[in-house]
Amino acid sequence: MTPPSIDLLYLTFNCAKNLLDIPVFGSHLQTAFRQNATGLPEVVVLSLQEVAPLAYSFIGGYFLNPYLSRYEQAINIAAQHIIDDISSRNSETVNTTPTALPSKPYTLVRGKNVGYTAILLFAREPSRLKNIQEAEVGFGAAEIGNKGAVGLRMLYEADGGSSELTFVATHLAAMEWNLPRRNANWAAIMRGMAFENPEVVVNSYKTSATPSPASTPSAEDEPERTRLLDNEHNEQHSQLQQQLHNISVFRPSSFLFVAGDLNYRISTTSPPPSATFPSLDPESENYYPDFFRLDQLTRERNAGRTLHGLSEHEVRFPPTYKYDVLPPRPGTREPELDVPWKFAVHRYPGWTDRILFLDVPSWLKKGNSQDPKFNVRAYDCLPVLRMSDHRPVFLRIDVPLISPSDMAPPSDLDRGVSKDPRARLPMEIDPEAWERRAAARRKEVMAGWSMYLWSTKQGVCILATVLAFGAGVYWLYRRF
């Protein structure tokens, strides 16, 4: 008997710093909910990039909430339409008695951002999500979050079992020629994204490691003493590495999902004027699937230079970037669901927006039909929205419920041979990751307020008011 599973939908979208059009996005989201499914997912996670203007993103809080709250509204509107459709199909009689307004189908359990990049976690039953942890890392200038990653980790409990889930939302370096920097950004995630303070872990290891009592051994006892000290050191080092492994993105007991504008392209140069672009016409000799063989992410991942150990479902959707949105067609009514567009001529179209996952570990697979496995219902993109030059991408997947204790690698596993990052970290955790991030966050707040005061109408009004007030006080002081 296969284990029970979690019905999960993970969606990534580069919002281009614009406010969301709720009716349009909600309508497209209904399509995503219905694709190869009859009901709503139990958990919905959004990975949002360029979620708001940089000043608002850096300041956060009150300034960012108007941008994020629209996604909550859109999700609940779309979900309520699905629920109403299911109810209308299942009802045999029409109930004309007025009823109270239904509660929201989804609850926003946690939302967090690092600069431009945000992650939103929604659940049908929030009580099933336990022990939620957060992590973040910036890899922009001075490690601030104009580019960065933010993560959530939790334990999902259901009647049939439990699973630990880790979600990472990220936005990697842009531009065709910036491939090495994109790989370096992923390395920064592996090194700097920690769900607990690594310095605390290291310090606790220092205090718990009790040195052997000093003594002067005899000459014949010296080799044995050296061997024992080496064994003790190796054991303590192994314990420390395991503790750091547990707070990394590759926690051995957790499933991992990574989504975002990963920015991997199909070329390292911009297109010349005569460049051939992908076509969405199946009859064309330039039909877009032929261009996917040039995808940088697939090549770099297979070579072990990025997204270590992660898998991706087959990509069948068209390029998700870069679109030039054209003026509305005559007679277009709101909401505008079919937006006219063309590919931007100064960028090769590419599959920049992706969702990858760390599959069920090999040590849980016995080679029979009862093995736990992911069931991908849909991996697709939504239509072009007028607000962005990217298309949203979503993954609908059934994740098996496997307890953290069962997920852990067995003691007899050869960690030196295994390529699974849950068995051996590809890169060690930076012990000062949290301290670096705290320093970068202080810079973000200062930069955010500076940009807000000097680059927005509201900020200019505040500055003008302060200057006018100061001038008035000075005039009164000189007069009296």
PDB file of C-alpha atoms in Angstrom, residues 13-219:
ATOM      1  CA  PHE A  13       6.007  34.552 -10.649  1.00  0.00           C
ATOM      2  CA  ASN A  14       8.167  37.585 -11.384  1.00  0.00           C
ATOM      3  CA  CYS A  15       5.766  40.426 -10.598  1.00  0.00           C
ATOM      4  CA  ALA A  16       7.836  43.193 -12.275  1.00  0.00           C
ATOM      5  CA  LYS A  17       7.292  45.445  -9.217  1.00  0.00           C
ATOM      6  CA  ASN A  18       3.624  45.971 -10.117  1.00  0.00           C
ATOM      7  CA  LEU A  19       0.403  45.569  -8.171  1.00  0.00           C
ATOM      8  CA  LEU A  20      -1.408  42.348  -9.006  1.00  0.00           C
ATOM      9  CA  ASP A  21      -4.551  42.430 -11.151  1.00  0.00           C
ATOM     10  CA  ILE A  22      -6.678  40.275  -8.841  1.00  0.00           C
ATOM     11  CA  PRO A  23      -9.495  39.275 -11.268  1.00  0.00           C
ATOM     12  CA  VAL A  24      -7.066  38.278 -14.035  1.00  0.00           C
ATOM     13  CA  PHE A  25      -4.682  36.340 -11.813  1.00  0.00           C
ATOM     14  CA  GLY A  26      -7.575  34.723  -9.956  1.00  0.00           C
ATOM     15  CA  SER A  27      -9.121  33.556 -13.219  1.00  0.00           C
ATOM     16  CA  HIS A  28      -5.855  32.032 -14.423  1.00  0.00           C
ATOM     17  CA  LEU A  29      -5.332  30.441 -11.025  1.00  0.00           C
ATOM     18  CA  GLN A  30      -8.649  28.638 -11.373  1.00  0.00           C
ATOM     19  CA  THR A  31      -7.240  26.996 -14.503  1.00  0.00           C
ATOM     20  CA  ALA A  32      -4.184  25.890 -12.545  1.00  0.00           C
ATOM     21  CA  PHE A  33      -6.362  24.469  -9.758  1.00  0.00           C
ATOM     22  CA  ARG A  34      -8.427  22.477 -12.269  1.00  0.00           C
ATOM     23  CA  GLN A  35      -5.560  21.050 -14.313  1.00  0.00           C
ATOM     24  CA  ASN A  36      -5.519  17.265 -13.791  1.00  0.00           C
ATOM     25  CA  ALA A  37      -7.344  17.657 -10.478  1.00  0.00           C
ATOM     26  CA  THR A  38     -10.901  17.775  -9.195  1.00  0.00           C
ATOM     27  CA  GLY A  39     -10.310  19.483  -5.862  1.00  0.00           C
ATOM     28  CA  LEU A  40      -8.157  22.116  -4.239  1.00  0.00           C
ATOM     29  CA  PRO A  41      -4.580  21.512  -3.098  1.00  0.00           C
ATOM     30  CA  GLU A  42      -4.070  21.264   0.635  1.00  0.00           C
ATOM     31  CA  VAL A  43      -1.053  23.576   0.581  1.00  0.00           C
ATOM     32  CA  VAL A  44      -0.298  26.463  -1.788  1.00  0.00           C
ATOM     33  CA  VAL A  45       3.086  28.191  -1.825  1.00  0.00           C
ATOM     34  CA  LEU A  46       3.942  31.284  -3.861  1.00  0.00           C
ATOM     35  CA  SER A  47       7.468  32.301  -4.830  1.00  0.00           C
ATOM     36  CA  LEU A  48       7.360  35.956  -5.891  1.00  0.00           C
ATOM     37  CA  GLN A  49      10.207  37.953  -7.392  1.00  0.00           C
ATOM     38  CA  GLU A  50      10.330  41.725  -7.876  1.00  0.00           C
ATOM     39  CA  VAL A  51       7.226  41.710  -5.735  1.00  0.00           C
ATOM     40  CA  ALA A  52       7.196  45.502  -5.198  1.00  0.00           C
ATOM     41  CA  PRO A  53       9.359  48.574  -5.867  1.00  0.00           C
ATOM     42  CA  LEU A  54      12.741  48.189  -4.220  1.00  0.00           C
ATOM     43  CA  ALA A  55      12.196  50.893  -1.598  1.00  0.00           C
ATOM     44  CA  TYR A  56       8.970  49.226  -0.404  1.00  0.00           C
ATOM     45  CA  SER A  57      10.593  45.787  -0.506  1.00  0.00           C
ATOM     46  CA  PHE A  58      13.550  46.889   1.601  1.00  0.00           C
ATOM     47  CA  ILE A  59      11.413  48.680   4.197  1.00  0.00           C
ATOM     48  CA  GLY A  60       8.777  45.931   4.270  1.00  0.00           C
ATOM     49  CA  GLY A  61       5.816  45.850   6.639  1.00  0.00           C
ATOM     50  CA  TYR A  62       3.195  48.515   5.964  1.00  0.00           C
ATOM     51  CA  PHE A  63       4.724  49.448   2.607  1.00  0.00           C
ATOM     52  CA  LEU A  64       4.891  45.880   1.291  1.00  0.00           C
ATOM     53  CA  ASN A  65       1.563  44.547   2.582  1.00  0.00           C
ATOM     54  CA  PRO A  66      -0.618  46.128  -0.164  1.00  0.00           C
ATOM     55  CA  TYR A  67       1.349  44.168  -2.762  1.00  0.00           C
ATOM     56  CA  LEU A  68       1.303  40.836  -0.920  1.00  0.00           C
ATOM     57  CA  SER A  69      -2.317  40.993   0.248  1.00  0.00           C
ATOM     58  CA  ARG A  70      -3.552  40.952  -3.343  1.00  0.00           C
ATOM     59  CA  TYR A  71      -2.198  37.444  -3.824  1.00  0.00           C
ATOM     60  CA  GLU A  72      -4.117  36.226  -0.799  1.00  0.00           C
ATOM     61  CA  GLN A  73      -7.300  37.752  -2.222  1.00  0.00           C
ATOM     62  CA  ALA A  74      -6.733  36.223  -5.660  1.00  0.00           C
ATOM     63  CA  ILE A  75      -6.068  32.747  -4.254  1.00  0.00           C
ATOM     64  CA  ASN A  76      -9.188  32.772  -2.107  1.00  0.00           C
ATOM     65  CA  ILE A  77     -11.382  34.122  -4.909  1.00  0.00           C
ATOM     66  CA  ALA A  78     -10.133  31.402  -7.257  1.00  0.00           C
ATOM     67  CA  ALA A  79     -10.525  28.717  -4.601  1.00  0.00           C
ATOM     68  CA  GLN A  80     -14.051  29.822  -3.755  1.00  0.00           C
ATOM     69  CA  HIS A  81     -15.041  29.529  -7.414  1.00  0.00           C
ATOM     70  CA  ILE A  82     -13.750  25.948  -7.417  1.00  0.00           C
ATOM     71  CA  ILE A  83     -15.663  25.153  -4.229  1.00  0.00           C
ATOM     72  CA  ASP A  84     -18.847  26.683  -5.627  1.00  0.00           C
ATOM     73  CA  ASP A  85     -18.504  24.654  -8.826  1.00  0.00           C
ATOM     74  CA  ILE A  86     -18.020  21.441  -6.868  1.00  0.00           C
ATOM     75  CA  SER A  87     -21.002  22.251  -4.644  1.00  0.00           C
ATOM     76  CA  SER A  88     -23.247  23.014  -7.606  1.00  0.00           C
ATOM     77  CA  ARG A  89     -22.335  19.718  -9.264  1.00  0.00           C
ATOM     78  CA  ASN A  90     -22.913  17.718  -6.102  1.00  0.00           C
ATOM     79  CA  SER A  91     -26.132  19.384  -4.977  1.00  0.00           C
ATOM     80  CA  GLU A  92     -29.369  17.712  -6.055  1.00  0.00           C
ATOM     81  CA  THR A  93     -31.657  20.509  -4.943  1.00  0.00           C
ATOM     82  CA  VAL A  94     -31.358  24.252  -4.995  1.00  0.00           C
ATOM     83  CA  ASN A  95     -31.219  25.795  -1.547  1.00  0.00           C
ATOM     84  CA  THR A  96     -32.796  29.243  -1.594  1.00  0.00           C
ATOM     85  CA  THR A  97     -32.243  29.869   2.106  1.00  0.00           C
ATOM     86  CA  PRO A  98     -29.680  32.629   2.668  1.00  0.00           C
ATOM     87  CA  THR A  99     -26.499  31.343   4.246  1.00  0.00           C
ATOM     88  CA  ALA A 100     -23.657  33.062   6.017  1.00  0.00           C
ATOM     89  CA  LEU A 101     -20.665  34.055   3.943  1.00  0.00           C
ATOM     90  CA  PRO A 102     -18.125  31.213   3.867  1.00  0.00           C
ATOM     91  CA  SER A 103     -14.797  31.586   5.573  1.00  0.00           C
ATOM     92  CA  LYS A 104     -11.747  31.983   3.376  1.00  0.00           C
ATOM     93  CA  PRO A 105     -10.748  28.681   1.746  1.00  0.00           C
ATOM     94  CA  TYR A 106      -7.057  29.378   2.388  1.00  0.00           C
ATOM     95  CA  THR A 107      -5.308  30.908   5.357  1.00  0.00           C
ATOM     96  CA  LEU A 108      -2.042  32.764   4.955  1.00  0.00           C
ATOM     97  CA  VAL A 109       0.090  30.849   7.434  1.00  0.00           C
ATOM     98  CA  ARG A 110       3.378  32.656   6.897  1.00  0.00           C
ATOM     99  CA  GLY A 111       4.812  35.291   4.596  1.00  0.00           C
ATOM    100  CA  LYS A 112       8.398  36.471   4.438  1.00  0.00           C
ATOM    101  CA  ASN A 113      10.590  38.423   2.069  1.00  0.00           C
ATOM    102  CA  VAL A 114      14.224  39.234   1.504  1.00  0.00           C
ATOM    103  CA  GLY A 115      14.284  42.387  -0.595  1.00  0.00           C
ATOM    104  CA  TYR A 116      12.535  41.823  -3.914  1.00  0.00           C
ATOM    105  CA  THR A 117      11.858  38.122  -3.241  1.00  0.00           C
ATOM    106  CA  ALA A 118       8.940  36.884  -1.140  1.00  0.00           C
ATOM    107  CA  ILE A 119       7.415  33.561  -0.182  1.00  0.00           C
ATOM    108  CA  LEU A 120       3.793  33.080   0.890  1.00  0.00           C
ATOM    109  CA  LEU A 121       2.508  29.886   2.508  1.00  0.00           C
ATOM    110  CA  PHE A 122      -1.225  29.081   2.406  1.00  0.00           C
ATOM    111  CA  ALA A 123      -3.061  26.070   3.818  1.00  0.00           C
ATOM    112  CA  ARG A 124      -6.609  24.748   3.880  1.00  0.00           C
ATOM    113  CA  GLU A 125      -6.038  23.522   7.436  1.00  0.00           C
ATOM    114  CA  PRO A 126      -3.345  25.670   9.072  1.00  0.00           C
ATOM    115  CA  SER A 127      -3.307  23.528  12.219  1.00  0.00           C
ATOM    116  CA  ARG A 128      -1.578  20.780  10.250  1.00  0.00           C
ATOM    117  CA  LEU A 129       1.543  22.908   9.796  1.00  0.00           C
ATOM    118  CA  LYS A 130       3.883  22.718  12.775  1.00  0.00           C
ATOM    119  CA  ASN A 131       7.312  24.016  13.750  1.00  0.00           C
ATOM    120  CA  ILE A 132       7.605  26.609  10.977  1.00  0.00           C
ATOM    121  CA  GLN A 133      11.135  27.954  10.544  1.00  0.00           C
ATOM    122  CA  GLU A 134      12.479  30.731   8.329  1.00  0.00           C
ATOM    123  CA  ALA A 135      15.755  31.364   6.531  1.00  0.00           C
ATOM    124  CA  GLU A 136      17.076  33.999   4.169  1.00  0.00           C
ATOM    125  CA  VAL A 137      20.180  35.017   2.280  1.00  0.00           C
ATOM    126  CA  GLY A 138      21.041  37.977   0.081  1.00  0.00           C
ATOM    127  CA  PHE A 139      23.540  37.920  -2.745  1.00  0.00           C
ATOM    128  CA  GLY A 140      23.195  41.381  -4.188  1.00  0.00           C
ATOM    129  CA  ALA A 141      25.751  44.150  -3.682  1.00  0.00           C
ATOM    130  CA  ALA A 142      27.100  43.946  -0.104  1.00  0.00           C
ATOM    131  CA  GLU A 143      24.920  40.818   0.337  1.00  0.00           C
ATOM    132  CA  ILE A 144      21.699  42.850   0.379  1.00  0.00           C
ATOM    133  CA  GLY A 145      18.499  41.391  -0.995  1.00  0.00           C
ATOM    134  CA  ASN A 146      17.946  43.004  -4.372  1.00  0.00           C
ATOM    135  CA  LYS A 147      18.771  39.430  -5.382  1.00  0.00           C
ATOM    136  CA  GLY A 148      18.369  36.711  -2.794  1.00  0.00           C
ATOM    137  CA  ALA A 149      16.495  33.724  -1.457  1.00  0.00           C
ATOM    138  CA  VAL A 150      14.004  33.166   1.336  1.00  0.00           C
ATOM    139  CA  GLY A 151      12.900  29.830   2.754  1.00  0.00           C
ATOM    140  CA  LEU A 152      10.284  28.208   4.967  1.00  0.00           C
ATOM    141  CA  ARG A 153      10.480  24.814   6.652  1.00  0.00           C
ATOM    142  CA  MET A 154       7.658  23.045   8.450  1.00  0.00           C
ATOM    143  CA  LEU A 155       6.256  19.737   9.567  1.00  0.00           C
ATOM    144  CA  TYR A 156       2.983  18.795   7.878  1.00  0.00           C
ATOM    145  CA  GLU A 157       0.862  16.440   9.974  1.00  0.00           C
ATOM    146  CA  ALA A 158      -2.156  14.527   8.704  1.00  0.00           C
ATOM    147  CA  ASP A 159      -4.152  11.522   9.858  1.00  0.00           C
ATOM    148  CA  GLY A 160      -2.049   9.195   7.733  1.00  0.00           C
ATOM    149  CA  GLY A 161       1.358  10.451   8.828  1.00  0.00           C
ATOM    150  CA  SER A 162       3.660  13.447   8.547  1.00  0.00           C
ATOM    151  CA  SER A 163       6.330  14.940   6.313  1.00  0.00           C
ATOM    152  CA  GLU A 164       8.858  17.700   6.700  1.00  0.00           C
ATOM    153  CA  LEU A 165       8.799  20.227   3.858  1.00  0.00           C
ATOM    154  CA  THR A 166      11.304  22.918   2.897  1.00  0.00           C
ATOM    155  CA  PHE A 167      10.434  25.618   0.356  1.00  0.00           C
ATOM    156  CA  VAL A 168      12.937  28.057  -1.131  1.00  0.00           C
ATOM    157  CA  ALA A 169      11.969  31.085  -3.228  1.00  0.00           C
ATOM    158  CA  THR A 170      14.818  32.746  -5.072  1.00  0.00           C
ATOM    159  CA  HIS A 171      15.829  35.216  -7.767  1.00  0.00           C
ATOM    160  CA  LEU A 172      19.234  34.585  -9.325  1.00  0.00           C
ATOM    161  CA  ALA A 173      21.483  36.907 -11.328  1.00  0.00           C
ATOM    162  CA  ALA A 174      20.115  38.223 -14.616  1.00  0.00           C
ATOM    163  CA  MET A 175      21.646  38.690 -18.101  1.00  0.00           C
ATOM    164  CA  GLU A 176      22.699  36.025 -20.593  1.00  0.00           C
ATOM    165  CA  TRP A 177      26.425  36.297 -19.915  1.00  0.00           C
ATOM    166  CA  ASN A 178      26.033  36.026 -16.134  1.00  0.00           C
ATOM    167  CA  LEU A 179      25.953  32.223 -15.979  1.00  0.00           C
ATOM    168  CA  PRO A 180      28.874  31.891 -13.503  1.00  0.00           C
ATOM    169  CA  ARG A 181      27.195  34.380 -11.164  1.00  0.00           C
ATOM    170  CA  ARG A 182      23.947  32.398 -11.229  1.00  0.00           C
ATOM    171  CA  ASN A 183      25.856  29.304 -10.175  1.00  0.00           C
ATOM    172  CA  ALA A 184      27.588  31.370  -7.491  1.00  0.00           C
ATOM    173  CA  ASN A 185      24.186  32.580  -6.257  1.00  0.00           C
ATOM    174  CA  TRP A 186      23.094  28.977  -5.792  1.00  0.00           C
ATOM    175  CA  ALA A 187      26.331  28.291  -3.923  1.00  0.00           C
ATOM    176  CA  ALA A 188      25.483  31.247  -1.661  1.00  0.00           C
ATOM    177  CA  ILE A 189      22.121  29.617  -0.906  1.00  0.00           C
ATOM    178  CA  MET A 190      23.789  26.337   0.044  1.00  0.00           C
ATOM    179  CA  ARG A 191      26.377  28.128   2.157  1.00  0.00           C
ATOM    180  CA  GLY A 192      24.329  30.905   3.736  1.00  0.00           C
ATOM    181  CA  MET A 193      20.712  29.751   4.049  1.00  0.00           C
ATOM    182  CA  ALA A 194      20.403  28.305   7.547  1.00  0.00           C
ATOM    183  CA  PHE A 195      17.152  27.694   9.430  1.00  0.00           C
ATOM    184  CA  GLU A 196      18.892  28.159  12.777  1.00  0.00           C
ATOM    185  CA  ASN A 197      21.841  30.327  13.732  1.00  0.00           C
ATOM    186  CA  PRO A 198      24.917  28.264  12.764  1.00  0.00           C
ATOM    187  CA  GLU A 199      27.103  30.240  15.147  1.00  0.00           C
ATOM    188  CA  VAL A 200      24.970  29.028  18.057  1.00  0.00           C
ATOM    189  CA  VAL A 201      25.405  25.459  16.832  1.00  0.00           C
ATOM    190  CA  VAL A 202      29.182  25.866  16.586  1.00  0.00           C
ATOM    191  CA  ASN A 203      29.410  27.497  20.022  1.00  0.00           C
ATOM    192  CA  SER A 204      27.303  24.774  21.612  1.00  0.00           C
ATOM    193  CA  TYR A 205      29.657  22.233  20.073  1.00  0.00           C
ATOM    194  CA  LYS A 206      32.641  24.035  21.586  1.00  0.00           C
ATOM    195  CA  THR A 207      31.143  23.948  25.076  1.00  0.00           C
ATOM    196  CA  SER A 208      29.987  20.334  24.795  1.00  0.00           C
ATOM    197  CA  ALA A 209      33.311  19.045  23.500  1.00  0.00           C
ATOM    198  CA  THR A 210      35.187  18.157  26.688  1.00  0.00           C
ATOM    199  CA  PRO A 211      38.932  17.871  26.184  1.00  0.00           C
ATOM    200  CA  SER A 212      40.695  14.815  27.473  1.00  0.00           C
ATOM    201  CA  PRO A 213      42.613  15.352  30.721  1.00  0.00           C
ATOM    202  CA  ALA A 214      46.194  16.368  30.208  1.00  0.00           C
ATOM    203  CA  SER A 215      48.793  13.814  31.148  1.00  0.00           C
ATOM    204  CA  THR A 216      52.250  12.752  30.136  1.00  0.00           C
ATOM    205  CA  PRO A 217      51.984   9.317  28.561  1.00  0.00           C
ATOM    206  CA  SER A 218      54.827   6.886  28.435  1.00  0.00           C
ATOM    207  CA  ALA A 219      56.601   6.339  25.139  1.00  0.00           C
TER     208      ALA A 219
END
